[in-house]
CSV table of C-alpha atoms in Angstrom, one decimal:
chain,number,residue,atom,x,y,z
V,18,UNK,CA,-24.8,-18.5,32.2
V,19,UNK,CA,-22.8,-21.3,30.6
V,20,UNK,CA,-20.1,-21.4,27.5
V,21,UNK,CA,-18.4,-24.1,26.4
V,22,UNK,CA,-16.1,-24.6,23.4
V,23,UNK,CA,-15.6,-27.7,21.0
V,24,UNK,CA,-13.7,-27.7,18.7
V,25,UNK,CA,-14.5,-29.6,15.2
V,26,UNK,CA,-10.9,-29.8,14.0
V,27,UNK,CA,-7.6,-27.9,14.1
V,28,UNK,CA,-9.1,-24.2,12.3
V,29,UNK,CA,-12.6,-23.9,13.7
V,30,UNK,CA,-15.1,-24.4,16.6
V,31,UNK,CA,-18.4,-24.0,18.1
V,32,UNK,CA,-18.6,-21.7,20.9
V,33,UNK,CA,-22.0,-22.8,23.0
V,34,UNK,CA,-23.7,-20.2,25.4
V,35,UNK,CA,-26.4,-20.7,27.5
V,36,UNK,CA,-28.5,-18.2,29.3
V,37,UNK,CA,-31.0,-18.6,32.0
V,38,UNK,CA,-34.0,-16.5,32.3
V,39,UNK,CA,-32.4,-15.0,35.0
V,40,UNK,CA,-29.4,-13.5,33.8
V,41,UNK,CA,-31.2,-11.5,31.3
V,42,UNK,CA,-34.6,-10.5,33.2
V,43,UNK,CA,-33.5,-8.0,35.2
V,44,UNK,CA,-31.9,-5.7,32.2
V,45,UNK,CA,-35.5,-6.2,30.6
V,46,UNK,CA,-37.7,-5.3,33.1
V,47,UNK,CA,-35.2,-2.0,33.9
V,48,UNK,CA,-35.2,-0.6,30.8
V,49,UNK,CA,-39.4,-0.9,30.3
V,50,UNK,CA,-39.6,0.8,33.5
V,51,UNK,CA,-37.7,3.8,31.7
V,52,UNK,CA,-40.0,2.9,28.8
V,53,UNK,CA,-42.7,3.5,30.9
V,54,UNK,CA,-41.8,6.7,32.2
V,55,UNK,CA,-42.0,8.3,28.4
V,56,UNK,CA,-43.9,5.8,26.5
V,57,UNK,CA,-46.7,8.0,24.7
V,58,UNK,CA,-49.4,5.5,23.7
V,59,UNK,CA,-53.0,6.9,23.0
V,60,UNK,CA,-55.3,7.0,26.1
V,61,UNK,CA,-53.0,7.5,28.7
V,62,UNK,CA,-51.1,10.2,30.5
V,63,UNK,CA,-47.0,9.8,29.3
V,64,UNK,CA,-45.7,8.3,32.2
V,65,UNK,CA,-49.6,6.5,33.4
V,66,UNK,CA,-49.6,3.6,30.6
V,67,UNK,CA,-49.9,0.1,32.4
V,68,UNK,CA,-47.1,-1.9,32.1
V,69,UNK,CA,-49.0,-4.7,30.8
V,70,UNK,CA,-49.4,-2.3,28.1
V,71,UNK,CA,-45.5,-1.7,27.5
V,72,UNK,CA,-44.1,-5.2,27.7
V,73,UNK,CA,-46.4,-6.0,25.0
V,74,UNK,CA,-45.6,-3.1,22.8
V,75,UNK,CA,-41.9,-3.3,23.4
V,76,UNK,CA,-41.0,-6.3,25.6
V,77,UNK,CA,-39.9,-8.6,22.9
V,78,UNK,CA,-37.5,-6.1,21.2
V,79,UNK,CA,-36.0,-4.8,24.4
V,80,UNK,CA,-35.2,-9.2,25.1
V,81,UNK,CA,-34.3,-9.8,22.1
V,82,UNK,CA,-31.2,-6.5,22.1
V,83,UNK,CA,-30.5,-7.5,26.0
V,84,UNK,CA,-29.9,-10.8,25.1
V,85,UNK,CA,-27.6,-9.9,21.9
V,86,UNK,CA,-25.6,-7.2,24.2
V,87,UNK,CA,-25.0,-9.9,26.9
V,88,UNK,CA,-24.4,-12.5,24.0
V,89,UNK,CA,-21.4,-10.3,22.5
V,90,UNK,CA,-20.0,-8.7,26.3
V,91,UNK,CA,-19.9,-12.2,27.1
V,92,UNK,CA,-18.7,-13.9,23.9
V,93,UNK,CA,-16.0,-11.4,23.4
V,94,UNK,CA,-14.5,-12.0,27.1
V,95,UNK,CA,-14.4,-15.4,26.8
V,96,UNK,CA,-11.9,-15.1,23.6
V,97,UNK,CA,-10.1,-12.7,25.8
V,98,UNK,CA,-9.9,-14.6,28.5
V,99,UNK,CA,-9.4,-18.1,26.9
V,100,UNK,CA,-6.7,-16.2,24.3
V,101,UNK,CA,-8.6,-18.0,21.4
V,102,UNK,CA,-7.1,-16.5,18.5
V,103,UNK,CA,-9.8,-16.3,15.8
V,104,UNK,CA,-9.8,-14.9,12.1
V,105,UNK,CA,-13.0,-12.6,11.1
V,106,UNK,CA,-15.6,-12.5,13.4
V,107,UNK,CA,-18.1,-15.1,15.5
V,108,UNK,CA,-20.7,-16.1,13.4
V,109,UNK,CA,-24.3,-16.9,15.1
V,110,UNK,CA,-25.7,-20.3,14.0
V,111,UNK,CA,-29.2,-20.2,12.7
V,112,UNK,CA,-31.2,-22.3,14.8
V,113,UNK,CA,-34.8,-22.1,16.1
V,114,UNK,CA,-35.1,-20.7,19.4
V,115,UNK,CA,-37.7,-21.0,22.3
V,116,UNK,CA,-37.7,-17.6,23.9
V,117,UNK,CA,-40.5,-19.1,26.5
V,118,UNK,CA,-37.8,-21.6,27.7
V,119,UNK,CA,-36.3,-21.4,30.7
V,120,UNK,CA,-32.9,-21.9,29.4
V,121,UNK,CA,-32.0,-20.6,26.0
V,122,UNK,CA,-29.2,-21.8,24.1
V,123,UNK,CA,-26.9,-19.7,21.3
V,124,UNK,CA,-24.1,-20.9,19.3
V,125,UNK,CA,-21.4,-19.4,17.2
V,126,UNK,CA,-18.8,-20.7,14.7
V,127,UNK,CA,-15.4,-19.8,15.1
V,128,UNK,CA,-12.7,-19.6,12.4
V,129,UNK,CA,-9.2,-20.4,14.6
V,130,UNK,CA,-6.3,-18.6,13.6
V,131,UNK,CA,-3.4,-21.2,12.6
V,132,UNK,CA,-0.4,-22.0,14.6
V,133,UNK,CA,2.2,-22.0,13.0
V,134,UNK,CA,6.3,-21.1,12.7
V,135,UNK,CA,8.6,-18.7,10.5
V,136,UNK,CA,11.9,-19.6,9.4
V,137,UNK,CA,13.4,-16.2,8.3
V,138,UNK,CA,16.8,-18.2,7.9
V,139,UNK,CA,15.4,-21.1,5.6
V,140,UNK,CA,17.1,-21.4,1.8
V,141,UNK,CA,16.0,-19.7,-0.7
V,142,UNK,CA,17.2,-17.7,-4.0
V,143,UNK,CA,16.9,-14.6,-3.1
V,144,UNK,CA,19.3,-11.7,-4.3
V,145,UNK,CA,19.7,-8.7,-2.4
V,146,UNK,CA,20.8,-5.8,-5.4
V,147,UNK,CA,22.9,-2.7,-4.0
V,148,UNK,CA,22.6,-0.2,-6.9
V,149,UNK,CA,25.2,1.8,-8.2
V,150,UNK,CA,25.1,4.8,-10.4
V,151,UNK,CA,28.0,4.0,-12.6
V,152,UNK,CA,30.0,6.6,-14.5
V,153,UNK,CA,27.9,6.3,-17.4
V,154,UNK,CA,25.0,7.1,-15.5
V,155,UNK,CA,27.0,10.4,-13.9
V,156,UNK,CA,27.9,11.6,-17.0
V,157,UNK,CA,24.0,11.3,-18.4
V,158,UNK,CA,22.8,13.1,-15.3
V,159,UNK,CA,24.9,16.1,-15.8
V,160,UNK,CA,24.0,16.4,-19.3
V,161,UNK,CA,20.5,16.4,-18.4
V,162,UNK,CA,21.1,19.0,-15.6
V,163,UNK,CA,23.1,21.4,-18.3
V,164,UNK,CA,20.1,21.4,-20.6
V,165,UNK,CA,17.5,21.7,-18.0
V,166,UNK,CA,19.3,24.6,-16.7
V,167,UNK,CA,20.2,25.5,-20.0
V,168,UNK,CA,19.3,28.7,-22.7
V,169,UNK,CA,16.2,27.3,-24.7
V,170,UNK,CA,15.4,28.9,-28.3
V,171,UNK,CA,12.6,28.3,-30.1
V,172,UNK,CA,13.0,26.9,-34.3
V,173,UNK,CA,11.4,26.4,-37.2
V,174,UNK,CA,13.1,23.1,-38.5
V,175,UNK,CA,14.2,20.6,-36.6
V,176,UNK,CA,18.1,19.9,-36.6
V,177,UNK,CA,20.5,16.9,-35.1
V,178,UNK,CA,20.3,17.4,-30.9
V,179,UNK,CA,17.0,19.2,-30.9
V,180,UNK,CA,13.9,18.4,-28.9
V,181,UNK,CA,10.3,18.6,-30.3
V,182,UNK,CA,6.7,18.6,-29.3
V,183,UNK,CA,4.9,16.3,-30.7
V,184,UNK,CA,1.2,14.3,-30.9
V,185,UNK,CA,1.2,10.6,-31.2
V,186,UNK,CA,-1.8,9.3,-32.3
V,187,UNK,CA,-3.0,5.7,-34.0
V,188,UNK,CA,-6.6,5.6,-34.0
V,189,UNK,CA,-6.5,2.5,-34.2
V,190,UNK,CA,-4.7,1.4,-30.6
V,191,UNK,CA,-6.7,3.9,-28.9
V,192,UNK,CA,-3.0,6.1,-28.5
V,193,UNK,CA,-3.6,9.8,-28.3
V,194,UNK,CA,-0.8,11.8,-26.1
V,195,UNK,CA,1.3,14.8,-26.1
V,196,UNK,CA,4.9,15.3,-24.9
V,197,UNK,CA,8.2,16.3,-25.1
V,198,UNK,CA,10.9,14.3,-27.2
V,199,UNK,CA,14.1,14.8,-27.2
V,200,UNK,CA,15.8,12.9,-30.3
V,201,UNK,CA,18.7,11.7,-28.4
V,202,UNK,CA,15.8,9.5,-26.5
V,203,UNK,CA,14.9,7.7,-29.7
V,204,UNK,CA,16.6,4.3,-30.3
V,205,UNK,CA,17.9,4.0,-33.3
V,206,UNK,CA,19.9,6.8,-35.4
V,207,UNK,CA,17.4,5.7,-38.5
V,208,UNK,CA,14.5,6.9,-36.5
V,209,UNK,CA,16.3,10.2,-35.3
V,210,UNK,CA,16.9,11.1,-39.0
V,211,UNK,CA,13.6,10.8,-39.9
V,212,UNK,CA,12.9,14.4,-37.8
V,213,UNK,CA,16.2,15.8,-39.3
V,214,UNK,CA,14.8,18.8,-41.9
V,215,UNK,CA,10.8,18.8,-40.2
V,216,UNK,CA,9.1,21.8,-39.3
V,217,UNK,CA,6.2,22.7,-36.9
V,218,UNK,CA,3.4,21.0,-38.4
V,219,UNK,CA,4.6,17.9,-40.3
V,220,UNK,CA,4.4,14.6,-39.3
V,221,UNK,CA,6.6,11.6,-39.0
V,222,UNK,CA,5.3,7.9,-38.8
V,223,UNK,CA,7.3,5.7,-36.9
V,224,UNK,CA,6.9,2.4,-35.7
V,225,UNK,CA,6.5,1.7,-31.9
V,226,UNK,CA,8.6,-1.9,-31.8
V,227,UNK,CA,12.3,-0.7,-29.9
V,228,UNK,CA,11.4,2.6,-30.6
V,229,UNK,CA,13.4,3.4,-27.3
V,230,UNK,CA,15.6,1.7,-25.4
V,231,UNK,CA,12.9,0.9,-22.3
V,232,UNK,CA,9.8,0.0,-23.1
V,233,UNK,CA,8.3,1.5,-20.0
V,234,UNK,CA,9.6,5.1,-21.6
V,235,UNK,CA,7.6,3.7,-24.6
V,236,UNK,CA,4.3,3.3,-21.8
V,237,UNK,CA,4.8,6.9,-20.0
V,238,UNK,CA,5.1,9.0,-23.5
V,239,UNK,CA,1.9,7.2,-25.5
V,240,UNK,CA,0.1,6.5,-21.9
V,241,UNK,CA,-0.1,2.6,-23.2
V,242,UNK,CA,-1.2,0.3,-20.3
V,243,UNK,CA,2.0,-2.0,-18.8
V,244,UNK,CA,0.6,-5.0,-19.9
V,245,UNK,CA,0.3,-3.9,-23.7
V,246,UNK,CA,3.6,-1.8,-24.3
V,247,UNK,CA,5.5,-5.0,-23.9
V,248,UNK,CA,5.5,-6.3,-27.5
V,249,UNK,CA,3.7,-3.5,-29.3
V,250,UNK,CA,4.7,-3.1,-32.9
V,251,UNK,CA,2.4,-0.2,-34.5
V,252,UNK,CA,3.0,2.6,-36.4
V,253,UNK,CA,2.6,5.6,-35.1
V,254,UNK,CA,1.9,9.3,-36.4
V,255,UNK,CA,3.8,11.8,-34.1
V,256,UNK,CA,2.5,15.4,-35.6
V,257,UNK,CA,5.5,18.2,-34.9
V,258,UNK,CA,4.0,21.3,-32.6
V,259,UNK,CA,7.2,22.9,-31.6
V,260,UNK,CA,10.6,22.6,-32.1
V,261,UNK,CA,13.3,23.9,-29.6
V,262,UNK,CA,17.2,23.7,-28.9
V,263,UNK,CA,18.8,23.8,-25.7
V,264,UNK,CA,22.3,25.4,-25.0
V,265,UNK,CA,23.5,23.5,-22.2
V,266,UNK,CA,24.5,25.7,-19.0
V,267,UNK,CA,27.9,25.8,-18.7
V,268,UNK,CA,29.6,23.9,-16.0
V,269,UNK,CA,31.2,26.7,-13.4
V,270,UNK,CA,30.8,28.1,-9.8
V,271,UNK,CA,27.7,29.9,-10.4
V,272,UNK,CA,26.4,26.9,-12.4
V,273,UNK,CA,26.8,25.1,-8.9
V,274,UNK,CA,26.0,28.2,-6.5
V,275,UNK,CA,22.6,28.1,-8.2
V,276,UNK,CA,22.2,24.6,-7.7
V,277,UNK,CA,23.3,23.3,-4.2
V,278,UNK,CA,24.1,26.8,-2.7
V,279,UNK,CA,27.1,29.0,-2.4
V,280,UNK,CA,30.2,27.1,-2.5
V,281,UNK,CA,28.7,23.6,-1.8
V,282,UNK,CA,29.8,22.1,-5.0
V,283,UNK,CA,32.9,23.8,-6.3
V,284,UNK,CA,33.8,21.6,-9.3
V,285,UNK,CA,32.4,18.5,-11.5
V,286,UNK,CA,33.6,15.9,-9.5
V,287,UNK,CA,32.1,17.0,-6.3
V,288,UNK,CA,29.3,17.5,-8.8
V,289,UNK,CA,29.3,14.0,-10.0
V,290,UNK,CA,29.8,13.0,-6.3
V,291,UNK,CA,26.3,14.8,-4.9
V,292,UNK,CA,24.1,13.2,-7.9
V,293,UNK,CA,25.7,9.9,-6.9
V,294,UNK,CA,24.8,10.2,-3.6
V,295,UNK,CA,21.3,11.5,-4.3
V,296,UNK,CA,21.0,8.7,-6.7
V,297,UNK,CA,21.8,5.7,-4.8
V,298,UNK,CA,19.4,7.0,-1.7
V,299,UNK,CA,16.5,6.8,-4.4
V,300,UNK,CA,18.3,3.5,-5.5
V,301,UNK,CA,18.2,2.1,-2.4
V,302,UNK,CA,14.5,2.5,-1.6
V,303,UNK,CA,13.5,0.5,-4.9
V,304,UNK,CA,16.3,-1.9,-4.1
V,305,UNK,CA,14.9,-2.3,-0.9
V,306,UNK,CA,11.3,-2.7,-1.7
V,307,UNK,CA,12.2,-5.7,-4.5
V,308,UNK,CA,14.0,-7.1,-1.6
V,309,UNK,CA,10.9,-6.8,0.5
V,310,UNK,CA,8.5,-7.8,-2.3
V,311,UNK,CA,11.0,-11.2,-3.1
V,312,UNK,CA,11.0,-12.2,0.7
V,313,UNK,CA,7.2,-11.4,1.3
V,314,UNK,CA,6.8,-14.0,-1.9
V,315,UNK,CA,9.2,-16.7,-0.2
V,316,UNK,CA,8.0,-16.7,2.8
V,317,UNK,CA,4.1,-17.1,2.1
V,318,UNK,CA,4.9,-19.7,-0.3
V,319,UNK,CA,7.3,-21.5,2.2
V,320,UNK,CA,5.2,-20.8,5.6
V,321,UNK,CA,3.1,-23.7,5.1
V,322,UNK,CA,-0.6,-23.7,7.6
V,323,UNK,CA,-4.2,-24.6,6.6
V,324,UNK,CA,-6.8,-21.6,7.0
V,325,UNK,CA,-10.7,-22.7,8.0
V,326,UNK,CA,-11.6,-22.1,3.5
V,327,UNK,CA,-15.2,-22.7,4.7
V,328,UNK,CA,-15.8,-20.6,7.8
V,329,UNK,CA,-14.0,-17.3,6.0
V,330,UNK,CA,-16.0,-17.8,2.4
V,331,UNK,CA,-19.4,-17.5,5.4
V,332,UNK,CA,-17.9,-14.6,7.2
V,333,UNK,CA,-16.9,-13.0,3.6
V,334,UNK,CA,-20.8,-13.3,2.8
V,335,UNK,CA,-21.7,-10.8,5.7
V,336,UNK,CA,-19.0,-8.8,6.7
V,337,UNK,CA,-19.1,-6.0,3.9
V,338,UNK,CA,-22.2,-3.7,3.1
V,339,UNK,CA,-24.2,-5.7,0.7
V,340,UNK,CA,-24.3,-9.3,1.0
V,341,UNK,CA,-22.4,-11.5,-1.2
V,342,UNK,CA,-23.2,-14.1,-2.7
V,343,UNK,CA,-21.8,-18.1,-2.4
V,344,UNK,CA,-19.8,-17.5,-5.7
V,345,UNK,CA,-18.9,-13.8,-5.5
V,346,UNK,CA,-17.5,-15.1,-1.5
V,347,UNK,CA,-15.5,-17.7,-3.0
V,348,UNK,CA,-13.7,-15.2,-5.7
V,349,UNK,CA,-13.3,-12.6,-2.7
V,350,UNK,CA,-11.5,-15.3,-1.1
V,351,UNK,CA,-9.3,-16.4,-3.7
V,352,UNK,CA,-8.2,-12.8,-4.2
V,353,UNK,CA,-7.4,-12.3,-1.0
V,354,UNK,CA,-6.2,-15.5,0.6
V,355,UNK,CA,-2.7,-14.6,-0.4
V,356,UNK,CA,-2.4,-10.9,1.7
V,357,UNK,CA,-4.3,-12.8,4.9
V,358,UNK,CA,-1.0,-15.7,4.7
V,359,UNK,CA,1.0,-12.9,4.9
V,360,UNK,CA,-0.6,-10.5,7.3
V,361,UNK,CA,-0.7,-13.6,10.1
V,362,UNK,CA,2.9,-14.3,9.1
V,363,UNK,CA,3.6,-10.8,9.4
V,364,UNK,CA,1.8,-10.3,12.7
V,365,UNK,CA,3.6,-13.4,14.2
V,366,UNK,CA,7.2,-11.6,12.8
V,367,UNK,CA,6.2,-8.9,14.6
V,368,UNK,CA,5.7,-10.5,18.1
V,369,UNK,CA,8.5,-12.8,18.0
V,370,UNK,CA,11.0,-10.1,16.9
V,371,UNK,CA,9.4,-7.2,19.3
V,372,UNK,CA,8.7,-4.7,16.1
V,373,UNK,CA,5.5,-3.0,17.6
V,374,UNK,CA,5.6,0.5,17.5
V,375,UNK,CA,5.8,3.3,19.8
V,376,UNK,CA,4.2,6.4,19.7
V,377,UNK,CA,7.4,8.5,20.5
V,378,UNK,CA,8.9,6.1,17.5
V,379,UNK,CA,6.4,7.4,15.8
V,380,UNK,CA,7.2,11.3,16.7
V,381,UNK,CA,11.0,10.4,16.1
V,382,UNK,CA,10.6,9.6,12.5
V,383,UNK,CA,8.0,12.2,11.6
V,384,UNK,CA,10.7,14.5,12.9
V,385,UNK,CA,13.5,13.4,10.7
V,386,UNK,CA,11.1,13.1,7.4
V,387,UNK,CA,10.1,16.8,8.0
V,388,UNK,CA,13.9,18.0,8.4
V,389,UNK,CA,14.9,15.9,5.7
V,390,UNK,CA,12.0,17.4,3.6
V,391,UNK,CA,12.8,21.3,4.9
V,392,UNK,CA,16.6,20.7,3.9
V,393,UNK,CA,15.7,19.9,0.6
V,394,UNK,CA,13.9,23.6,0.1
V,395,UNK,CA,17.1,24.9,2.0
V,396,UNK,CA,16.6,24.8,5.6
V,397,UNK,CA,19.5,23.1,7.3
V,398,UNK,CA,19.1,24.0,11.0
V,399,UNK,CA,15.3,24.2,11.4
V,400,UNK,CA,14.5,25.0,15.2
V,401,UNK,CA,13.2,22.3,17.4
V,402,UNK,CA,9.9,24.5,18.2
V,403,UNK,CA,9.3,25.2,14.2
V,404,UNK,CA,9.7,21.0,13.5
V,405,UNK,CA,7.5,20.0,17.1
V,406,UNK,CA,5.2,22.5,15.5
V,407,UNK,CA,5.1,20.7,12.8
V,408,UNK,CA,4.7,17.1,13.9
V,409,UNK,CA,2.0,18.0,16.0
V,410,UNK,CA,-0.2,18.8,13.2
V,411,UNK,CA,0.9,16.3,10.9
V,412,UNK,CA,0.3,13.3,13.9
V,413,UNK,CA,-3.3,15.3,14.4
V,414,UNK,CA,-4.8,13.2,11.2
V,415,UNK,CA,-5.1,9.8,11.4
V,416,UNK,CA,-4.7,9.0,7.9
V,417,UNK,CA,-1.3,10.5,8.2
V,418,UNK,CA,-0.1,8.5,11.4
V,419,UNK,CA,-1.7,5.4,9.7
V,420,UNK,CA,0.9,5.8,6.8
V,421,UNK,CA,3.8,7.4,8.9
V,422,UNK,CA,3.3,4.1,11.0
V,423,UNK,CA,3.2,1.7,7.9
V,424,UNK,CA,6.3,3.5,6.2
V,425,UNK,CA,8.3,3.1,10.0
V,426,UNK,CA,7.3,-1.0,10.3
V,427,UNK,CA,8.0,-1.1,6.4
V,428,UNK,CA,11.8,0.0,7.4
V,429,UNK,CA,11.9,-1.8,10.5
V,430,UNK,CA,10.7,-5.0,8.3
V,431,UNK,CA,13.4,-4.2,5.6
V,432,UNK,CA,16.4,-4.0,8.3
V,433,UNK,CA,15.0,-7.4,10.4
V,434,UNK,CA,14.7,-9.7,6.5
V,435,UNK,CA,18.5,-7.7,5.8
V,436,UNK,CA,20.2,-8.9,9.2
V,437,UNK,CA,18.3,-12.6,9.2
V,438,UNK,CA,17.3,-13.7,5.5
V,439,UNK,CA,20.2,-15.7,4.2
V,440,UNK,CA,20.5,-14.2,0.8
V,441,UNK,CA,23.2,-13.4,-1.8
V,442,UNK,CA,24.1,-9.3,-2.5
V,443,UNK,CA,24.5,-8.1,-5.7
V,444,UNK,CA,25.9,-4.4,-7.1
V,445,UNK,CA,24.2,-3.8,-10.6
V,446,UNK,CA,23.6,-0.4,-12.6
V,447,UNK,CA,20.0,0.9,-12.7
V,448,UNK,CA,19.7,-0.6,-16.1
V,449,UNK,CA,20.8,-4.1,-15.0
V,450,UNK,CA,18.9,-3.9,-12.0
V,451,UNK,CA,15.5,-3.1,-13.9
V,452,UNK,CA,16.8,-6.3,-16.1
V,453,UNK,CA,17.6,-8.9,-13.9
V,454,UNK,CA,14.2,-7.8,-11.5
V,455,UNK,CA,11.7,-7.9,-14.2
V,456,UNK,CA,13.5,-9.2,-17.1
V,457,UNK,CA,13.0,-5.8,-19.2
């Protein structure tokens, strides 16, 4: 046996392998003896047919899947051994072959990963936002806690403060949802009036342009797709099906007790202090994933490397299910060009900043999520058996260690781009934050 490499240019090559009679004909002849021994074939005893008889009922196939296993042990050890770095898979080249030759010859196009560098430090203009929940924000939250804690009583007409029921619809726009509205949540104290003196059952048409002060609040009440709720200006009928006033739980020690637990909160302040807290945790996750999302878009657009276009379009054509075709390969590509730049810059952060991950890392953090997710229900000082009891199960489907492991890099990413991207910080409110990310 023989293989050689060329290669054509800097992103692919021809891997050459050529087998002698030889190295194959011994794995032939030994499986048609164990053919022999239970080939049934009409006539003969099992176990008596000639084996004249057997190599020409079976020989061909049994070459032809001897040759392929010792074409892909082979193949496969070769890019081990050689540490060629490939993208996809080998691809055989279709070529004629003489299988009465004494030497036959197989080749297979290779798609060469890139080589290429990462410059975590480079310029860019990236911000980094650290969100705060100003005192605004506080004092909204603990509203919103008093009247979802609060008395509710059911009415007939709808008066200044109340919430309502109601179905949107406009045929028209395909809108057709029901929810809860509170009229505090509507924009504009024009609008608001317009349910002042309604009852169950009447309808109020109001049109859909700044109708509140987000428009995504706009998308999650009519269920209007993200794309569309951005410039929407339709009227729309929203028919009354209850109406209801909250009185708002008054703030004292029980008030707290219920909430966090006896004497964990003991006045508003400390109140305001645990929603802050809360807050900016849940801040900081979406901060962190813009932050993520903003340097995973510099740095495929910066990390400049040619890919082999041609040889992946080929493999794209094979690799699923059904084959595709030339034209359905080349859109495949184009959607996912992008996610295989970053997935090889990625890989390459990963090596050169030792991120892999352990399985007791793995453990570790499955441990903290699960007391972090038994505190919440109350359970402060779980035992060690109860949580190992726990993680054990949970690390016993794969699905789950796939995404416990994804979530651990994710953080492991976000802290490496945090200690080496040079970028500027910025504290904003939620509200500027949602502004100055998406311009909303």
């Amino acid at each position: 046996m023989n293989i050689t490499r060329n290669n054509v240019d800097a992103q692919n090559a021809i891997i050459t392998i050529e087998l002698a009679k030889e190295d194959f004909q011994g794995n032939v002849e030994a499986v048609l003896k164990n053919y022999k021994k239970s080939a049934t074939i009409p006539g003969f005893r099992k176990g008596a047919v000639p084996m004249s008889l057997v190599k020409k009922q079976y020989g061909t196939a049994v070459m032809f899947e001897e040759v392929n296993k010792l074409l892909q042990d082979n193949l496969n050890k070769y890019l081990t051994e050689e540490k060629i770095d490939i993208l996809g898979n080998p691809l055989p080249v279709a070529k004629d072959i003489n299988w009465d030759a004494d030497t036959l010859s197989f080749e297979f196009e290779l798609g060469l990963a890139p080589d290429f560098t990462v410059d975590l430090g480079a310029k860019n203009k990236i911000t980094k936002f650290n969100i705060v929940a100003d005192d605004a924000m506080l004092e909204e939250q603990v509203e919103f806690i008093q009247k979802q804690y609060g008395k509710v009583t059911a009415k007939d007409k709808v008066e200044e403060g109340d919430a309502v029921r109601v179905k949107a619809v406009n045929e028209a726009e395909g809108i057709n949802a029901e929810f809860n509205l509170n009229l505090e949540d509507i924009r504009t104290k024009t609008n608001q009036k317009k349910f002042i003196g309604k009852k169950v059952g009447d309808v109020v048409t109001l049109n859909t342009k700044g109708l509140f002060e987000d428009d995504h609040k706009l998308m999650d009440t009519l269920k209007v797709d993200h794309d569309k709720v951005h410039g929407l200006e339709v009227d729309v009928d929203f028919t009354i099906e209850e109406v209801t006033s909250t009185e708002k739980a008054e703030l004292n020690q029980e008030f707290f007790d219920k909430l966090f637990g006896e004497g964990k909160v003991t006045s508003v302040e400390e109140l305001k202090e645990k929603i802050k807290e809360d807050a900016e945790k849940q801040f900081a996750q979406q901060a962190d994933q813009k932050f993520t999302n903003d340097v995973v878009e510099f740095l495929v657009e910066e990390t400049k490397f040619d890919l082999p276009e041609t040889f992946l379009k080929k493999w794209l054509q094979t690799v699923g299910e059904t084959p595709l075709t030339e034209e359905q390969a080349a859109e495949e590509y184009e959607k996912s060009e992008k996610g295989l730049r970053y997935q090889l810059i990625e890989g390459k952060i990963i090596t050169e900043n030792e991120l892999q991950i352990t399985f007791d890392e793995i453990k570790d953090y499955t441990s903290n999520l699960i007391k972090d997710q038994m505190a919440q229900f109350g359970q402060m000082e779980p035992s060690e058996e109860d949580v190992e009891n726990i993680v054990s199960r949970v690390l016993s489907n794969q699905e789950e260690v796939k995404r416990i492991s994804e979530q651990l890099m994710n953080e492991k990413m976000v802290k490496l781009f945090a200690e080496k991207v040079n970028v500027k910080t910025k504290d904003v409110n939620y509200k500027d934050f949602i502004k100055e990310s998406y311009g909303e």
